Amino acid sequence: MVLSKTWQNFFRETGEMSRFTWRFFAHGFKPRYEFAEFFRQCFLIGYKSLPLIGLTGFILGLVLTLQLRPSLIDYGVESQLPAMVGIAIVREIGPVITALIFAGKIGSSIGAELGSMKVTEQIDAMEVSGTNPFKYLVVTRVLAATLMLPVLVILSDGISLYGSYLGVNIRGITSFNLFFKQVFDALSFSDLSPAFIKTFFFGFAVGMIGCYKGYNSQKGTEGVGRSANSAVVVSSLLIFIIDLVVVQVTDILGLN
Amino acid sequence: MAKRTFNNIKLGIFVLAGLVLLIFALYMIGRDANLFGSNFVLKARFENVQGLTAGNNIRYAGIQVGTVRRVKILNDTLIEVTLLIEERMKPFIHKNDIVSIGTDGLMGNKLINIVPAKDGSPPVKEDDILATKKTVGTEEMMETLNKTNLNLVLISEDIKNTIRRINSSNALWKILDEPTLPDNLRTSMANIQKTTAEANEVVIGLHSIINDVKNGKGSLGAILTDTSIASNLNDAVAKIQRVGDNANQLADELTNLTRQVKQDVNNGKGTVNALLKDSSLVIKLNSSLVNIEQGTAGFNQVMEALKHNFLLRGYFRKLEKEKKKEEASINKTVSMP
């Protein structure tokens, strides 16, 4: 059985990525911990992403409300607008859109940063100087991405709901209290918890793919660009695949 | 170094904001599900829960007071719903309150309504089972509507037929088109009115008669109301009976008598026999009658001779004059008027 070059590459890369992931778990939880670098990455990955993600979240909530409104008016259930927007944002759109923007911003930056370090042989130099480059560069970034994305998603959800509240008030009038009462009346733990848990996986996937692509970039500066590009593409794709898996699992567990 | 600390502070604020928001969301959702605060449990049993599930709202007189904790099947006709209700509502919910399943809005989620009984029954205790009321579900409503529609079809068909028959009837239209009909009807009505007025009077008269009879006035009243009449009648009947008996006896005696007479006649005894059967007696009687006739003729002659005698002539003339006078006065009175 002869596999085509494309398939060979695909399986080779999958295997290498699995080994890379295994290496993360093997090294990541052993001392010595790079706390300072971890917090710095958290600051860069989390805090620095907040304006972008906050803005997109706000626009997302506002637009979603304005788009849903005519359809709901057709059905005569305009009063259900907060509940519907709330469920849509918290369950699906908030986590996925935030993760995609996160992948675009963080995945590409990690891929480019590590890629350029790789091609300028900084990583090799680090190894020589006695620092474990994998721990210092990869573990901190992956952990930071994994832990920061959920925080970003929660904040983004909140901002989106506020945008939605403003969206409702553009055409109609509702009080802040009533709006959020309706949103939380419609929500249950089975809406919030799977959506929250899957953001850890999204963050992990973005960090992991970005690091893998950067850590393994080749062919000089051209390779850096390719690493950044493919980091974004693959992590975005993985986000949707993870989303699909999570929805199946929650369905089987009866959380829907 | 100072910048790194500052960055870390910002990071801390960022993470804390996320955590606070998460906890707030969890709390808000949990509060709606009554996970915090003190609650108590009530139960209600239904035949059909119409899609009610755990987490649906409970309302007491329209106020949100808790959520459905569990829906459990007891057997094939009974479903037990466990209600989780806020502790503060305990004094307000009474044992006789009625639980029913409703809908939030027209198409919304199912919910439990607790309807206050207002009959002063004592407040509920933990794990009490409340009475339930079956509400009309959409399906049942539709079923009934369907039946109504079918009936309406039949009724409208009948009405159509009736109207068609009315329209095709000449006689009815002739009656309705008759111009004198209203006048006739009016006079008929007047007659009926008069008749009824008279009938009313008759009835009033009858009424008073009946009243009189009741009160024992008049002969009929006496008959109907006097109790002594009954005994009198009894006596009369007894007397009649006695008379009858006597008549009977009399008839017997008469029969005997006639029998005897018959025997006597046949045997030639007694007066009757002599009268009927003796032929010599007839001859004797005949000669006697001839003698009497001759006697009276002689007497007549004597009387005529007396009239012509001068001694008695004046008396007879006086008699004749009085007779004539009497006749004249009678004639006068007859011709007078």
Coordinates of C-alpha atoms in Angstrom, one line a residue:
Chain A
M1 CA 0.0 0.0 0.0
V2 CA 1.5 3.2 -1.1
L3 CA 0.3 6.4 0.5
S4 CA 0.5 9.7 -1.5
K5 CA 3.0 12.3 -0.4
T6 CA 0.2 14.5 1.1
W7 CA -1.1 11.6 3.3
Q8 CA 2.4 10.7 4.3
N9 CA 3.1 14.2 5.4
F10 CA -0.2 14.4 7.2
F11 CA 0.4 11.2 9.3
R12 CA 4.0 12.2 9.9
E13 CA 3.0 15.6 11.3
T14 CA 0.2 14.0 13.4
G15 CA 2.7 11.6 14.9
E16 CA 5.2 14.4 15.6
M17 CA 2.5 16.6 17.1
S18 CA 1.5 13.7 19.4
R19 CA 5.1 13.2 20.5
F20 CA 5.4 16.9 21.1
T21 CA 2.2 16.9 23.2
W22 CA 3.5 13.9 25.1
R23 CA 6.7 15.8 25.8
F24 CA 4.7 18.6 27.2
F25 CA 3.0 16.4 29.7
A26 CA 6.3 14.6 30.5
H27 CA 8.2 17.8 31.2
G28 CA 5.6 20.2 32.1
F29 CA 4.8 19.1 35.6
K30 CA 8.2 18.4 36.8
P31 CA 10.4 21.0 38.6
R32 CA 11.9 23.3 38.0
Y33 CA 9.0 25.6 37.2
E34 CA 9.5 28.8 35.2
F35 CA 7.0 30.9 37.2
A36 CA 8.3 34.3 36.1
E37 CA 8.2 33.4 32.5
F38 CA 4.7 31.8 32.9
F39 CA 3.3 35.0 34.5
R40 CA 4.9 37.1 31.8
Q41 CA 3.3 34.9 29.1
C42 CA -0.1 35.0 31.0
F43 CA 0.1 38.8 30.9
L44 CA 1.0 38.9 27.2
I45 CA -1.4 36.2 26.1
G46 CA -4.3 37.0 28.5
Y47 CA -4.3 40.6 29.5
K48 CA -2.9 42.0 26.2
S49 CA -5.6 40.1 24.2
L50 CA -8.5 41.5 26.3
P51 CA -9.1 44.8 24.3
L52 CA -9.3 42.9 21.0
I53 CA -11.5 40.1 22.4
G54 CA -13.6 42.6 24.4
L55 CA -14.3 44.6 21.3
T56 CA -15.2 41.7 19.2
G57 CA -17.3 40.3 22.0
F58 CA -19.2 43.5 22.4
I59 CA -19.9 43.8 18.7
L60 CA -20.8 40.2 18.5
G61 CA -23.5 40.6 21.2
L62 CA -24.9 43.7 19.7
V63 CA -25.0 42.4 16.2
L64 CA -26.4 39.0 17.2
T65 CA -29.3 40.8 19.1
L66 CA -30.1 43.1 16.1
Q67 CA -30.0 40.2 13.7
L68 CA -32.2 37.9 15.8
R69 CA -34.7 40.6 16.6
P70 CA -36.7 40.6 13.4
S71 CA -37.0 36.8 13.3
L72 CA -38.2 36.8 16.9
I73 CA -40.7 39.6 16.2
D74 CA -42.1 37.4 13.3
Y75 CA -42.8 34.7 15.8
G76 CA -44.1 37.2 18.4
V77 CA -41.5 36.2 21.0
E78 CA -39.5 39.4 21.1
S79 CA -39.6 39.2 24.9
Q80 CA -37.5 36.1 24.6
L81 CA -34.6 38.0 22.9
P82 CA -32.4 38.2 26.1
A83 CA -32.9 34.5 26.8
M84 CA -32.1 33.5 23.3
V85 CA -29.1 35.7 22.9
G86 CA -27.8 34.7 26.4
I87 CA -28.0 31.0 25.5
A88 CA -26.4 31.5 22.1
I89 CA -23.5 33.5 23.5
V90 CA -22.8 31.4 26.6
R91 CA -23.2 28.0 25.0
E92 CA -21.6 28.4 21.6
I93 CA -20.8 31.7 20.0
G94 CA -18.9 33.3 22.9
P95 CA -16.4 30.4 23.4
V96 CA -15.9 29.6 19.7
I97 CA -15.5 33.2 18.4
T98 CA -13.2 34.1 21.2
A99 CA -11.1 31.0 20.7
L100 CA -10.9 31.8 16.9
I101 CA -9.7 35.3 17.5
F102 CA -7.4 34.0 20.2
A103 CA -6.0 31.6 17.7
G104 CA -5.5 34.3 15.2
K105 CA -3.7 36.6 17.6
I106 CA -1.9 34.2 20.0
G107 CA -1.4 31.2 17.7
S108 CA 0.3 33.3 15.1
S109 CA 2.4 35.3 17.5
I110 CA 3.6 32.1 19.3
G111 CA 4.3 30.4 16.0
A112 CA 6.2 33.4 14.6
E113 CA 8.1 34.0 17.9
L114 CA 9.3 30.5 18.4
G115 CA 9.8 30.0 14.6
S116 CA 12.2 33.0 14.5
M117 CA 14.0 31.8 17.6
K118 CA 14.3 28.5 16.0
V119 CA 15.7 29.7 12.7
T120 CA 18.0 32.2 14.4
E121 CA 19.2 29.2 16.6
Q122 CA 18.3 31.0 19.8
I123 CA 16.7 27.8 21.0
D124 CA 19.9 25.8 20.5
A125 CA 21.8 28.6 22.3
M126 CA 19.4 28.3 25.2
E127 CA 20.1 24.6 25.4
V128 CA 23.8 25.2 25.5
S129 CA 23.4 27.8 28.3
G130 CA 21.8 25.1 30.5
T131 CA 18.2 26.3 30.3
N132 CA 15.6 23.8 29.2
P133 CA 14.2 25.6 26.2
F134 CA 11.1 23.3 26.0
K135 CA 10.2 24.1 29.6
Y136 CA 11.0 27.8 29.3
L137 CA 9.4 28.4 25.9
V138 CA 6.7 25.8 25.3
V139 CA 5.3 24.7 28.7
T140 CA 4.9 28.3 29.9
R141 CA 3.1 29.4 26.7
V142 CA 0.9 26.4 26.5
L143 CA -0.1 26.6 30.1
A144 CA -0.7 30.4 29.8
A145 CA -2.9 29.9 26.7
T146 CA -4.8 27.0 28.4
L147 CA -5.5 29.1 31.5
M148 CA -6.0 32.5 30.0
L149 CA -8.5 31.6 27.3
P150 CA -11.3 30.6 29.8
V151 CA -10.8 33.9 31.6
L152 CA -11.0 35.7 28.3
V153 CA -14.1 33.8 27.3
I154 CA -15.9 34.6 30.5
L155 CA -15.1 38.3 30.2
S156 CA -16.0 38.2 26.5
D157 CA -19.4 36.6 27.4
G158 CA -20.0 39.3 29.9
I159 CA -19.1 42.1 27.5
S160 CA -21.2 40.4 24.7
L161 CA -24.2 40.3 27.0
Y162 CA -23.8 43.9 27.8
G163 CA -23.6 44.6 24.0
S164 CA -26.7 42.6 23.6
Y165 CA -28.4 44.6 26.3
L166 CA -27.5 47.8 24.4
G167 CA -28.8 46.1 21.2
V168 CA -32.1 45.4 22.8
N169 CA -32.3 49.0 24.0
I170 CA -31.6 50.4 20.5
R171 CA -35.1 49.4 19.3
G172 CA -36.9 48.6 22.5
I173 CA -36.6 49.4 26.2
T174 CA -35.6 47.0 28.9
S175 CA -34.0 47.5 32.3
F176 CA -30.6 46.2 33.1
N177 CA -31.9 44.1 35.9
L178 CA -34.7 42.6 33.8
F179 CA -32.4 41.8 30.9
F180 CA -29.9 39.9 33.1
K181 CA -32.7 38.3 35.1
Q182 CA -34.1 36.9 31.8
V183 CA -30.7 35.8 30.7
F184 CA -29.9 33.9 33.8
D185 CA -33.4 32.5 34.1
A186 CA -32.8 30.9 30.7
L187 CA -29.4 29.6 31.6
S188 CA -28.6 26.5 33.6
F189 CA -25.4 24.8 34.7
S190 CA -25.7 22.5 31.8
D191 CA -25.3 25.5 29.5
L192 CA -22.4 27.1 31.3
S193 CA -20.2 24.2 32.5
P194 CA -19.6 22.4 29.1
A195 CA -19.0 25.7 27.4
F196 CA -16.6 26.7 30.1
I197 CA -14.7 23.4 30.2
K198 CA -14.2 23.3 26.4
T199 CA -12.4 26.6 26.5
F200 CA -9.5 25.0 28.3
F201 CA -9.2 22.6 25.4
F202 CA -9.4 25.4 23.0
G203 CA -6.7 27.3 24.7
F204 CA -4.5 24.2 25.0
A205 CA -4.9 23.4 21.3
V206 CA -4.0 27.0 20.3
G207 CA -0.9 27.1 22.5
M208 CA 0.2 23.6 21.6
I209 CA -0.2 24.1 17.8
G210 CA 1.5 27.5 17.9
C211 CA 4.5 26.1 19.9
Y212 CA 4.7 23.0 17.7
K213 CA 4.7 24.9 14.5
G214 CA 7.2 27.5 15.8
Y215 CA 9.4 25.0 17.5
N216 CA 9.7 22.9 14.3
S217 CA 9.9 25.7 11.7
Q218 CA 12.5 25.3 9.0
K219 CA 14.0 27.0 6.0
G220 CA 14.8 30.4 7.4
T221 CA 12.6 33.4 7.5
E222 CA 10.2 31.9 4.9
G223 CA 9.6 29.1 7.4
V224 CA 8.7 31.5 10.1
G225 CA 5.9 32.9 8.1
R226 CA 4.7 29.5 7.2
S227 CA 4.8 28.4 10.8
A228 CA 2.7 31.4 11.9
N229 CA 0.2 30.8 9.1
S230 CA -0.2 27.1 9.6
A231 CA -0.4 27.6 13.4
V232 CA -3.5 29.8 12.9
V233 CA -5.1 27.5 10.3
V234 CA -4.6 24.3 12.2
S235 CA -5.6 25.6 15.6
S236 CA -8.7 27.2 14.1
L237 CA -9.6 23.9 12.6
L238 CA -8.9 22.1 15.8
I239 CA -11.1 24.5 17.7
F240 CA -14.1 23.4 15.5
I241 CA -13.1 19.7 15.8
I242 CA -12.9 20.0 19.6
D243 CA -16.2 21.8 19.6
L244 CA -17.8 19.0 17.7
V245 CA -16.4 16.4 20.1
V246 CA -17.5 18.3 23.1
V247 CA -21.0 18.7 21.9
Q248 CA -21.2 15.0 21.2
V249 CA -19.8 14.2 24.7
T250 CA -22.2 16.5 26.5
D251 CA -25.0 15.1 24.5
I252 CA -24.1 11.6 25.5
L253 CA -23.7 12.7 29.2
G254 CA -27.2 14.3 28.9
L255 CA -26.1 17.8 29.7
N256 CA -27.9 19.3 26.8
Chain B
M1 CA 11.5 44.7 37.5
A2 CA 9.0 47.3 38.5
K3 CA 7.4 46.9 35.2
R4 CA 7.1 43.2 35.6
T5 CA 5.4 43.7 39.0
F6 CA 3.0 46.2 37.5
N7 CA 2.2 43.7 34.7
N8 CA 1.6 41.0 37.2
I9 CA -0.9 43.3 39.0
K10 CA -2.7 43.9 35.8
L11 CA -2.7 40.2 35.1
G12 CA -4.1 39.5 38.6
I13 CA -6.9 42.0 38.1
F14 CA -7.6 40.5 34.7
V15 CA -7.8 37.0 36.1
L16 CA -9.8 38.0 39.1
A17 CA -12.3 39.9 36.9
G18 CA -12.8 36.7 35.0
L19 CA -13.2 34.6 38.1
V20 CA -15.6 37.1 39.7
L21 CA -17.7 37.1 36.5
L22 CA -17.7 33.2 36.4
I23 CA -18.7 33.0 40.1
F24 CA -21.4 35.6 39.6
A25 CA -22.8 33.7 36.6
L26 CA -22.7 30.4 38.6
Y27 CA -24.4 32.1 41.5
M28 CA -27.1 33.6 39.4
I29 CA -27.8 30.3 37.7
G30 CA -27.6 28.5 41.1
R31 CA -30.0 30.9 42.7
D32 CA -32.5 30.3 40.0
A33 CA -32.2 26.6 40.6
N34 CA -32.5 27.1 44.4
L35 CA -29.2 25.6 45.2
F36 CA -28.4 28.3 47.7
G37 CA -30.5 29.4 50.7
S38 CA -32.8 27.2 52.7
N39 CA -35.6 25.3 51.0
F40 CA -38.1 22.7 51.9
V41 CA -39.7 19.9 49.9
L42 CA -43.3 19.3 49.0
K43 CA -44.8 16.6 46.8
A44 CA -47.6 16.4 44.3
R45 CA -48.9 13.5 42.3
F46 CA -50.2 13.8 38.8
E47 CA -51.5 11.4 36.1
N48 CA -49.8 13.4 33.4
V49 CA -47.1 15.9 33.9
Q50 CA -47.4 17.3 30.3
G51 CA -43.7 17.6 29.8
L52 CA -42.7 19.0 33.1
T53 CA -39.1 18.4 33.9
A54 CA -36.7 19.0 36.8
G55 CA -35.7 22.7 37.0
N56 CA -39.1 24.1 35.9
N57 CA -40.4 27.0 37.9
I58 CA -43.0 26.9 40.7
R59 CA -45.3 29.8 41.3
Y60 CA -47.4 30.5 44.3
A61 CA -50.2 32.9 43.3
G62 CA -48.0 34.0 40.4
I63 CA -44.8 34.5 42.5
Q64 CA -41.7 32.5 41.7
V65 CA -41.1 30.4 44.9
G66 CA -39.0 27.5 43.8
T67 CA -38.2 24.8 41.2
V68 CA -39.1 21.3 40.4
R69 CA -36.4 19.0 41.8
R70 CA -37.5 15.6 40.5
V71 CA -40.2 13.9 38.4
K72 CA -40.5 10.3 39.4
I73 CA -42.8 7.6 38.1
L74 CA -44.6 5.8 40.9
N75 CA -46.6 3.4 38.7
D76 CA -48.3 3.4 35.3
T77 CA -50.9 6.0 36.3
L78 CA -49.1 8.1 38.9
I79 CA -46.2 10.4 38.7
E80 CA -44.7 12.1 41.7
V81 CA -43.2 15.6 41.4
T82 CA -40.9 16.8 44.1
L83 CA -41.1 20.5 44.6
L84 CA -38.3 22.5 46.1
I85 CA -39.7 25.7 47.7
E86 CA -38.1 28.5 49.5
E87 CA -38.3 28.3 53.2
R88 CA -39.7 31.8 53.6
M89 CA -42.9 30.6 51.8
K90 CA -43.6 27.9 54.4
P91 CA -46.1 29.9 56.4
F92 CA -48.0 31.0 53.3
I93 CA -48.6 27.6 51.7
H94 CA -51.4 25.6 53.3
K95 CA -52.3 22.0 53.3
N96 CA -55.4 22.5 51.1
D97 CA -53.6 24.5 48.4
I98 CA -54.0 23.0 45.0
V99 CA -51.2 22.3 42.6
S100 CA -51.6 22.4 38.9
I101 CA -49.4 22.3 35.8
G102 CA -49.5 25.4 33.6
T103 CA -47.5 27.0 30.9
D104 CA -45.4 30.1 31.0
G105 CA -47.1 32.2 28.4
L106 CA -48.8 30.6 25.4
M107 CA -45.9 28.5 24.2
G108 CA -43.4 28.8 27.0
N109 CA -42.0 26.3 29.5
K110 CA -44.2 24.2 31.7
L111 CA -44.5 25.3 35.3
I112 CA -46.2 24.4 38.5
N113 CA -48.9 26.7 39.9
I114 CA -49.8 26.5 43.5
V115 CA -53.3 28.0 44.0
P116 CA -54.0 29.3 47.5
A117 CA -57.0 27.5 49.0
K118 CA -58.1 30.4 51.3
D119 CA -60.0 28.1 53.6
G120 CA -57.8 28.5 56.7
S121 CA -56.2 25.1 56.6
P122 CA -52.9 24.8 58.6
P123 CA -49.6 25.6 56.9
V124 CA -47.7 22.8 55.1
K125 CA -44.9 20.7 56.7
E126 CA -41.8 19.2 55.0
D127 CA -42.7 16.4 52.6
D128 CA -46.4 17.0 52.6
I129 CA -48.3 15.8 49.5
L130 CA -50.5 18.5 48.1
A131 CA -53.7 17.9 46.1
T132 CA -53.5 18.4 42.4
K133 CA -55.9 19.6 39.8
K134 CA -56.0 18.2 36.3
T135 CA -55.7 21.1 33.8
V136 CA -56.8 21.0 30.2
G137 CA -53.8 20.3 27.9
T138 CA -53.5 21.6 24.4
E139 CA -54.2 18.2 22.9
E140 CA -57.4 17.7 24.9
M141 CA -58.5 21.2 23.9
M142 CA -57.8 20.3 20.3
E143 CA -59.7 17.1 20.6
T144 CA -62.8 18.9 22.0
L145 CA -62.5 21.5 19.4
N146 CA -62.5 18.8 16.7
K147 CA -65.7 17.3 18.1
T148 CA -67.2 20.8 18.2
N149 CA -66.3 21.3 14.6
L150 CA -67.8 18.0 13.5
N151 CA -71.0 18.9 15.3
L152 CA -71.0 22.3 13.7
V153 CA -70.7 20.7 10.3
L154 CA -73.8 18.6 11.0
I155 CA -75.7 21.5 12.5
S156 CA -74.9 23.8 9.6
E157 CA -76.0 21.0 7.2
D158 CA -79.3 20.7 9.0
I159 CA -79.8 24.5 9.0
K160 CA -79.0 24.6 5.3
N161 CA -81.7 21.9 4.6
T162 CA -84.2 23.6 6.8
I163 CA -83.7 27.0 5.1
R164 CA -83.9 25.3 1.7
R165 CA -87.2 23.7 2.6
I166 CA -88.5 27.0 3.9
N167 CA -87.5 28.8 0.7
S168 CA -89.1 26.1 -1.5
S169 CA -92.4 26.0 0.5
N170 CA -95.2 27.9 -1.4
A171 CA -97.7 27.6 1.4
L172 CA -95.5 29.3 3.9
W173 CA -94.7 32.2 1.6
K174 CA -98.4 32.6 0.7
I175 CA -99.2 32.9 4.4
L176 CA -96.4 35.4 4.9
D177 CA -97.3 37.4 1.8
E178 CA -101.0 37.6 2.8
P179 CA -101.7 41.3 3.4
T180 CA -104.7 40.7 5.7
L181 CA -102.8 38.5 8.0
P182 CA -101.6 41.1 10.4
D183 CA -105.2 42.5 10.9
N184 CA -106.6 39.0 11.3
L185 CA -103.9 38.1 13.7
R186 CA -104.6 41.3 15.6
T187 CA -108.3 40.6 16.0
S188 CA -107.6 37.0 16.8
M189 CA -105.3 38.2 19.5
A190 CA -107.9 40.6 20.8
N191 CA -110.4 37.7 20.9
I192 CA -108.0 35.5 22.6
Q193 CA -107.4 38.3 25.1
K194 CA -111.2 38.7 25.7
T195 CA -111.6 35.0 26.0
T196 CA -108.9 34.6 28.4
A197 CA -110.3 37.5 30.5
E198 CA -113.6 35.7 30.6
A199 CA -112.0 32.5 31.3
N200 CA -110.2 34.2 34.1
E201 CA -113.5 35.4 35.6
V202 CA -115.0 31.9 35.2
V203 CA -112.0 30.5 37.0
I204 CA -112.4 33.1 39.7
G205 CA -116.0 32.2 40.1
L206 CA -115.2 28.5 40.2
H207 CA -112.5 29.3 42.7
S208 CA -115.0 31.0 45.0
I209 CA -117.5 28.2 44.6
I210 CA -114.8 25.7 45.4
N211 CA -113.8 27.8 48.4
D212 CA -117.5 27.9 49.5
V213 CA -117.8 24.1 49.1
K214 CA -114.6 23.7 51.0
N215 CA -115.9 25.9 53.8
G216 CA -119.2 24.0 53.9
K217 CA -121.4 26.7 52.4
G218 CA -124.4 25.8 50.2
S219 CA -126.1 22.4 49.8
L220 CA -123.2 20.8 47.9
G221 CA -120.9 22.1 50.5
A222 CA -123.2 20.6 53.2
I223 CA -123.3 17.3 51.4
L224 CA -119.5 17.2 51.0
T225 CA -118.6 18.6 54.4
D226 CA -121.4 17.7 56.8
T227 CA -120.4 14.5 58.5
S228 CA -123.9 13.9 59.9
I229 CA -125.2 13.4 56.4
A230 CA -123.3 10.2 56.1
S231 CA -125.0 8.7 59.2
N232 CA -128.4 10.0 58.0
L233 CA -127.9 8.3 54.7
N234 CA -126.9 5.2 56.5
D235 CA -130.1 5.3 58.5
A236 CA -132.1 6.0 55.3
V237 CA -130.6 3.1 53.5
A238 CA -131.3 0.9 56.5
K239 CA -134.9 2.0 56.6
I240 CA -135.3 1.4 52.8
Q241 CA -133.9 -2.0 53.4
R242 CA -136.5 -2.6 56.1
V243 CA -139.3 -1.4 53.9
G244 CA -138.1 -3.7 51.2
D245 CA -138.2 -6.6 53.6
N246 CA -141.8 -5.6 54.6
A247 CA -142.8 -5.4 51.0
N248 CA -141.4 -8.8 50.4
Q249 CA -143.5 -10.1 53.3
L250 CA -146.6 -8.4 51.9
A251 CA -146.0 -9.8 48.5
D252 CA -145.8 -13.3 50.1
E253 CA -149.0 -12.7 51.9
L254 CA -150.7 -11.4 48.8
T255 CA -149.5 -14.5 46.9
N256 CA -151.0 -16.7 49.6
L257 CA -154.3 -14.8 49.5
T258 CA -154.7 -15.0 45.7
R259 CA -153.9 -18.7 45.9
Q260 CA -156.6 -19.1 48.5
V261 CA -159.1 -17.0 46.4
K262 CA -158.2 -19.1 43.4
Q263 CA -158.9 -22.3 45.3
D264 CA -162.2 -20.9 46.7
V265 CA -163.3 -19.9 43.2
N266 CA -162.4 -23.3 41.8
N267 CA -164.1 -25.0 44.7
G268 CA -167.3 -22.9 44.7
K269 CA -166.9 -21.4 48.1
G270 CA -167.3 -17.7 49.2
T271 CA -168.8 -14.5 47.9
V272 CA -166.6 -14.1 44.9
N273 CA -167.5 -17.5 43.7
A274 CA -171.2 -16.7 44.1
L275 CA -170.8 -13.5 42.2
L276 CA -168.9 -15.0 39.4
K277 CA -170.4 -18.4 39.1
D278 CA -174.1 -18.3 40.4
S279 CA -176.4 -17.6 37.3
S280 CA -179.6 -17.4 39.5
L281 CA -178.2 -14.5 41.4
V282 CA -177.9 -12.5 38.1
I283 CA -181.6 -13.1 37.3
K284 CA -182.6 -11.9 40.8
L285 CA -180.4 -8.8 40.5
N286 CA -182.0 -8.0 37.1
S287 CA -185.5 -8.2 38.4
S288 CA -184.5 -6.1 41.4
L289 CA -183.1 -3.4 39.1
V290 CA -186.4 -3.4 37.1
N291 CA -188.4 -2.9 40.3
I292 CA -186.2 0.0 41.3
E293 CA -186.7 1.6 37.8
Q294 CA -190.5 1.3 38.1
G295 CA -190.4 2.7 41.7
T296 CA -188.4 5.9 40.6
A297 CA -190.9 6.5 37.7
G298 CA -193.8 6.4 40.1
F299 CA -191.9 8.8 42.4
N300 CA -191.3 11.2 39.4
Q301 CA -195.1 11.3 38.8
V302 CA -195.8 12.0 42.5
M303 CA -193.2 14.9 42.4
E304 CA -194.9 16.5 39.3
A305 CA -198.3 16.2 41.0
L306 CA -196.9 18.0 44.1
K307 CA -195.5 20.9 41.9
H308 CA -199.0 21.5 40.5
N309 CA -200.6 21.3 44.0
F310 CA -201.6 24.9 45.2
L311 CA -200.0 24.3 48.5
L312 CA -196.5 23.9 47.2
R313 CA -196.8 25.9 43.9
G314 CA -195.4 29.2 45.5
Y315 CA -192.3 27.5 46.8
F316 CA -191.4 26.1 43.4
R317 CA -191.9 29.5 41.7
K318 CA -189.6 31.1 44.2
L319 CA -186.9 28.6 43.4
E320 CA -187.2 29.3 39.7
K321 CA -186.9 33.1 40.2
E322 CA -183.6 32.8 42.2
K323 CA -182.2 30.5 39.6
K324 CA -182.9 33.2 36.8
K325 CA -181.3 36.0 38.9
E326 CA -178.1 34.0 39.4
E327 CA -177.8 33.4 35.6
A328 CA -178.3 37.1 34.9
S329 CA -175.5 38.2 37.3
I330 CA -173.1 35.6 35.7
N331 CA -173.9 37.0 32.2
K332 CA -173.3 40.5 33.5
T333 CA -169.8 39.7 34.9
V334 CA -168.9 38.0 31.7
S335 CA -169.9 41.0 29.4
M336 CA -168.4 43.6 31.8
P337 CA -164.7 43.6 30.6

